[in-house]
CSV table of C-alpha atoms in Angstrom, one decimal:
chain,number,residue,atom,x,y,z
A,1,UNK,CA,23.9,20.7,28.1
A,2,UNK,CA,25.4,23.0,30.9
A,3,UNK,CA,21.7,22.9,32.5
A,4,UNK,CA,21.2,19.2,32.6
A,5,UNK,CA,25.2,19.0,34.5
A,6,UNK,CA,24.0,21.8,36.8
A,7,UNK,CA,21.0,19.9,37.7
A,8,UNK,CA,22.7,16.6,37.9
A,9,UNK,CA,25.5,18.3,40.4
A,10,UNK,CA,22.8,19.5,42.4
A,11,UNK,CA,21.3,16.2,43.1
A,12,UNK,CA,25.0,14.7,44.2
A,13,UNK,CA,25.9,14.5,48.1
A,14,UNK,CA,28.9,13.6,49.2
A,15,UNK,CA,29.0,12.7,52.8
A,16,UNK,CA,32.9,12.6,53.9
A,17,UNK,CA,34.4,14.8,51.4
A,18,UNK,CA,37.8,17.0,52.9
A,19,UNK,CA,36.0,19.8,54.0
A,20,UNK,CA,33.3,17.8,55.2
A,21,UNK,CA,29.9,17.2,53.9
A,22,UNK,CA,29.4,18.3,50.0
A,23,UNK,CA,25.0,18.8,49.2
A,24,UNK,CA,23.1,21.5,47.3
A,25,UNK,CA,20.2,23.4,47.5
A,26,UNK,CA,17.9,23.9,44.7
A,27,UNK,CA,20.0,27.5,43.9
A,28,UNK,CA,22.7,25.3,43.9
A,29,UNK,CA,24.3,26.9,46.9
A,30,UNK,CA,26.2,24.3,49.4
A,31,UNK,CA,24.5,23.2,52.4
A,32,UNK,CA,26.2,22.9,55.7
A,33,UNK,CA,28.8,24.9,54.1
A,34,UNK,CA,31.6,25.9,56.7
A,35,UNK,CA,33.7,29.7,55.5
A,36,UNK,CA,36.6,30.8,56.7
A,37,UNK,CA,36.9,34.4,58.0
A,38,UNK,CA,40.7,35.3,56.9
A,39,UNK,CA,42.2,38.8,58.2
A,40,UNK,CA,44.9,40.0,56.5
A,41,UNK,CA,48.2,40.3,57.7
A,42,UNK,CA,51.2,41.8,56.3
A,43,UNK,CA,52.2,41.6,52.4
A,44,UNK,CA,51.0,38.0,52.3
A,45,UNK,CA,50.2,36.3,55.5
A,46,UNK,CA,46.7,35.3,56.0
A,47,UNK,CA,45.8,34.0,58.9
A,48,UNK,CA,42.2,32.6,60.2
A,49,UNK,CA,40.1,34.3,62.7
A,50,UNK,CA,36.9,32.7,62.6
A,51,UNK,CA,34.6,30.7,60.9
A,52,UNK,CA,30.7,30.8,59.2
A,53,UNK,CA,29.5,27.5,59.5
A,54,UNK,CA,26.4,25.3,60.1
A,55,UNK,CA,25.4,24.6,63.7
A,56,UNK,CA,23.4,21.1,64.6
A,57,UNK,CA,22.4,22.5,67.3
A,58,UNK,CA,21.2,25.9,66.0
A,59,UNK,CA,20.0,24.3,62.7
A,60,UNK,CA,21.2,27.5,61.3
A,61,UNK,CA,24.5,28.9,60.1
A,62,UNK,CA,26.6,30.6,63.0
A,63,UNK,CA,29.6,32.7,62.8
A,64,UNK,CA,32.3,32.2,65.1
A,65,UNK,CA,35.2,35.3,65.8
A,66,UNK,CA,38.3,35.1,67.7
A,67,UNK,CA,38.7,38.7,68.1
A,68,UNK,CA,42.3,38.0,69.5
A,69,UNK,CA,43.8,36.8,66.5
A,70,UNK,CA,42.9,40.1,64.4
A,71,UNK,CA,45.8,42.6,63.8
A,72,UNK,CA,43.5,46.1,63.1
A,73,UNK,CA,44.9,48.3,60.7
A,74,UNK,CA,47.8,50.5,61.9
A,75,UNK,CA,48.7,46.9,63.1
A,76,UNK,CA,47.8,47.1,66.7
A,77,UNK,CA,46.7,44.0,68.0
A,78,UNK,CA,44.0,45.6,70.5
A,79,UNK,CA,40.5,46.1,69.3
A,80,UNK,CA,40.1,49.9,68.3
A,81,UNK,CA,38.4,52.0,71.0
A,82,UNK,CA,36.5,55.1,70.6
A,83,UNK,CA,35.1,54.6,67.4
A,84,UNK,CA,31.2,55.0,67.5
A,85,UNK,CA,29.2,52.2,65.0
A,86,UNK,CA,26.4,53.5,63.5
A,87,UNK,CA,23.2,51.5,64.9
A,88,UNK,CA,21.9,52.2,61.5
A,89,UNK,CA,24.3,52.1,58.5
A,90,UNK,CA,23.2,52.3,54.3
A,91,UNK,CA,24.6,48.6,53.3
A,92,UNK,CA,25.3,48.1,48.7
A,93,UNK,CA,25.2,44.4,47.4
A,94,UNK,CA,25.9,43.1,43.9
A,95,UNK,CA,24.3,40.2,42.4
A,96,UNK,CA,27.3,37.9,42.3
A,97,UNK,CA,25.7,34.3,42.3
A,98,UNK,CA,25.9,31.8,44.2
A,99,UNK,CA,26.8,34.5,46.7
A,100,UNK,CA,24.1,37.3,45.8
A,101,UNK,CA,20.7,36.4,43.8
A,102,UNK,CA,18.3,38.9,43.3
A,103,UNK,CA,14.7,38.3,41.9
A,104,UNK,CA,12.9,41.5,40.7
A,105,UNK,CA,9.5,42.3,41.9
A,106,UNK,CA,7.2,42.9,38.9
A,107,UNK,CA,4.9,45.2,41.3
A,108,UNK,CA,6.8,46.0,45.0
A,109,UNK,CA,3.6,48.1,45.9
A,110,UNK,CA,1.4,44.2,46.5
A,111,UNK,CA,4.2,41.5,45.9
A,112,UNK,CA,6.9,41.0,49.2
A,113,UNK,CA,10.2,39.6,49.8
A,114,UNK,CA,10.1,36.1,51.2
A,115,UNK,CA,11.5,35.3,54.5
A,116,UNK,CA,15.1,34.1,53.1
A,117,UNK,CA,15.3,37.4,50.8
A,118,UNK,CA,15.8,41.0,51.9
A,119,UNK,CA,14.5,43.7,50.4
A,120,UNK,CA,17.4,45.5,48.0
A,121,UNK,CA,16.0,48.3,45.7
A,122,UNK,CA,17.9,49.4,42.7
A,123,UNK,CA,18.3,53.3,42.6
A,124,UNK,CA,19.0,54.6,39.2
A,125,UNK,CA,20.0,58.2,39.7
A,126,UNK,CA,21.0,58.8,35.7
A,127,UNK,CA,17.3,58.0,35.1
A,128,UNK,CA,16.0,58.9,38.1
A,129,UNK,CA,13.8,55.7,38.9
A,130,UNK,CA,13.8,53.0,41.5
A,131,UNK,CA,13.1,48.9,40.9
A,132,UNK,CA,12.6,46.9,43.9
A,133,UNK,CA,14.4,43.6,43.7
A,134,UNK,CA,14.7,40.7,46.8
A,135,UNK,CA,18.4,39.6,47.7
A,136,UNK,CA,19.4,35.9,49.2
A,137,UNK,CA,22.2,34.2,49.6
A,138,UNK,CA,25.3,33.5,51.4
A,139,UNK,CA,26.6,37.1,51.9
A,140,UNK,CA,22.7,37.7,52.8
A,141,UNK,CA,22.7,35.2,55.4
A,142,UNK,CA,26.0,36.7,56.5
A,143,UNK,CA,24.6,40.4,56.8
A,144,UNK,CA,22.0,39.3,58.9
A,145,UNK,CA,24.0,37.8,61.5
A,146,UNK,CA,26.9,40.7,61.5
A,147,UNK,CA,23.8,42.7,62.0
A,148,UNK,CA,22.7,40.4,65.5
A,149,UNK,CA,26.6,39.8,66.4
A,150,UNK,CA,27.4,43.8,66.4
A,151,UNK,CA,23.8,45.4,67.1
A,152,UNK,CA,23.0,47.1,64.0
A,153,UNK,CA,20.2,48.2,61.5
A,154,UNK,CA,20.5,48.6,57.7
A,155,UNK,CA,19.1,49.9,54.7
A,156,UNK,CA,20.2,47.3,51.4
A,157,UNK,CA,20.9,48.5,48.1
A,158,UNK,CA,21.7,47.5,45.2
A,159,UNK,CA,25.1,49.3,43.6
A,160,UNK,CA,23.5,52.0,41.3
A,161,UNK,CA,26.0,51.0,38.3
A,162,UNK,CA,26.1,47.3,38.8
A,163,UNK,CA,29.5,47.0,39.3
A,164,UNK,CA,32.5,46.1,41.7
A,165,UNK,CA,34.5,48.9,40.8
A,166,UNK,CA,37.7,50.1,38.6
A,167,UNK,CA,39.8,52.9,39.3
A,168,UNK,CA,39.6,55.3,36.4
A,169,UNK,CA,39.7,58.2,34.8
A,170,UNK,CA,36.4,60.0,34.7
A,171,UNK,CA,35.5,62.1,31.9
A,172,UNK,CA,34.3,65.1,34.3
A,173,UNK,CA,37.4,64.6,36.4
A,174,UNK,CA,39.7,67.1,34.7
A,175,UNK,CA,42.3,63.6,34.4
A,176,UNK,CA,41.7,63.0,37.9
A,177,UNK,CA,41.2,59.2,38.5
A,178,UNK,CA,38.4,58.4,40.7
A,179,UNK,CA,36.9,54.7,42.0
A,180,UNK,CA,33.8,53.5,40.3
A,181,UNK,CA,31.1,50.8,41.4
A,182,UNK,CA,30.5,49.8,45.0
A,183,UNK,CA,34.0,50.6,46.1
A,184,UNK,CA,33.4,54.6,44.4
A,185,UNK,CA,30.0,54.4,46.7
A,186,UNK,CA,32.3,53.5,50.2
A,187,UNK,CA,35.2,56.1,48.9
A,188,UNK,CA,32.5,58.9,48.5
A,189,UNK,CA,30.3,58.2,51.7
A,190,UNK,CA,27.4,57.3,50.0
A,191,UNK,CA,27.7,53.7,51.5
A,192,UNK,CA,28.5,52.8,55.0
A,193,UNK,CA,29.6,48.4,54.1
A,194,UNK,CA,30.0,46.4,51.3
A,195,UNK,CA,28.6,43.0,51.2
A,196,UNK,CA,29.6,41.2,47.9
């Protein structure tokens, strides 16, 4: 069964695989995983800027940036100046495993997020209620250092409708089409990042 495959994949390490070494952890998320941080350039051209990688030394993943490699949109090659970061900013997630997992909290009131997880409620604004859930993961782990590397606070949500997004026609539009999903959250201002 797919289960019994999962499992046995998990338990596999391959120490000098080409991009390095292959292990899993329980989730089934790769350990000592290394990302690269692409920035795009033109039409096609993709070029690497940095890297999100396991440190020996750190014991921890570390992400690495080389700034100077970045073309910023408009295409200038400097670093933008004069735009003021929020220190806090309202952050929206997906649950996109092995990338996002969420685990609800049956009663947020007593129960807590564990130290791996951050806290990511789920607002439902058609019935107006509120779940808590707990979020982990690599784009988790990646929030949290963003957060150290630029100086920044955040509030995580869940995307109220669960999904990425679709440009569409909406039926209260008049035929307008309008973006959906996360990427309808960012468009509108009711999000500051995406992390999915």
């Amino acid at each position: 069964t797919g289960k019994v495959l999962f499992d046995y994949i998990k338990k596999q390490v391959l120490f000098h695989g080409a991009t390095g070494k292959v292990a899993f952890d329980d989730n089934g998320d790769r350990i000592n995983a290394e990302y690269n941080i692409v920035n795009v350039q033109g039409q096609d051209q993709q070029v690497s800027v940095g890297q999100y990688l396991y440190s020996n030394e750190m014991n921890r993943m570390r992400l690495k940036i080389n700034e100077s490699r970045i073309v910023w949109p408009g295409r200038p090659k400097s670093k933008p100046e004069g735009l003021e970061i929020p220190k806090h900013i309202k952050v929206l997630t997906i649950e996109e495993k092995p990338f996002v997992y969420t685990r609800e909290l049956e009663d947020y009131e007593t129960e807590t997020c564990n130290p791996d997880e951050i806290p990511c409620p789920h607002f439902n604004s058609s019935k107006d209620d509120m779940r808590m859930f707990c979020c982990k993961g690599y784009c988790m782990d990646l929030l949290r250092e963003l957060s150290k590397t630029i100086d920044f606070t955040y509030n995580l949500t869940l995307s109220p409708d669960g999904q990425f997004g679709s440009y569409i026609i909406k039926n209260n539009s008049g035929g307008k089409k309008e973006w959906t999903g996360l990427i309808g959250e960012l468009v509108n201002d009711r999000a500051d990042m995406i992390v999915a």
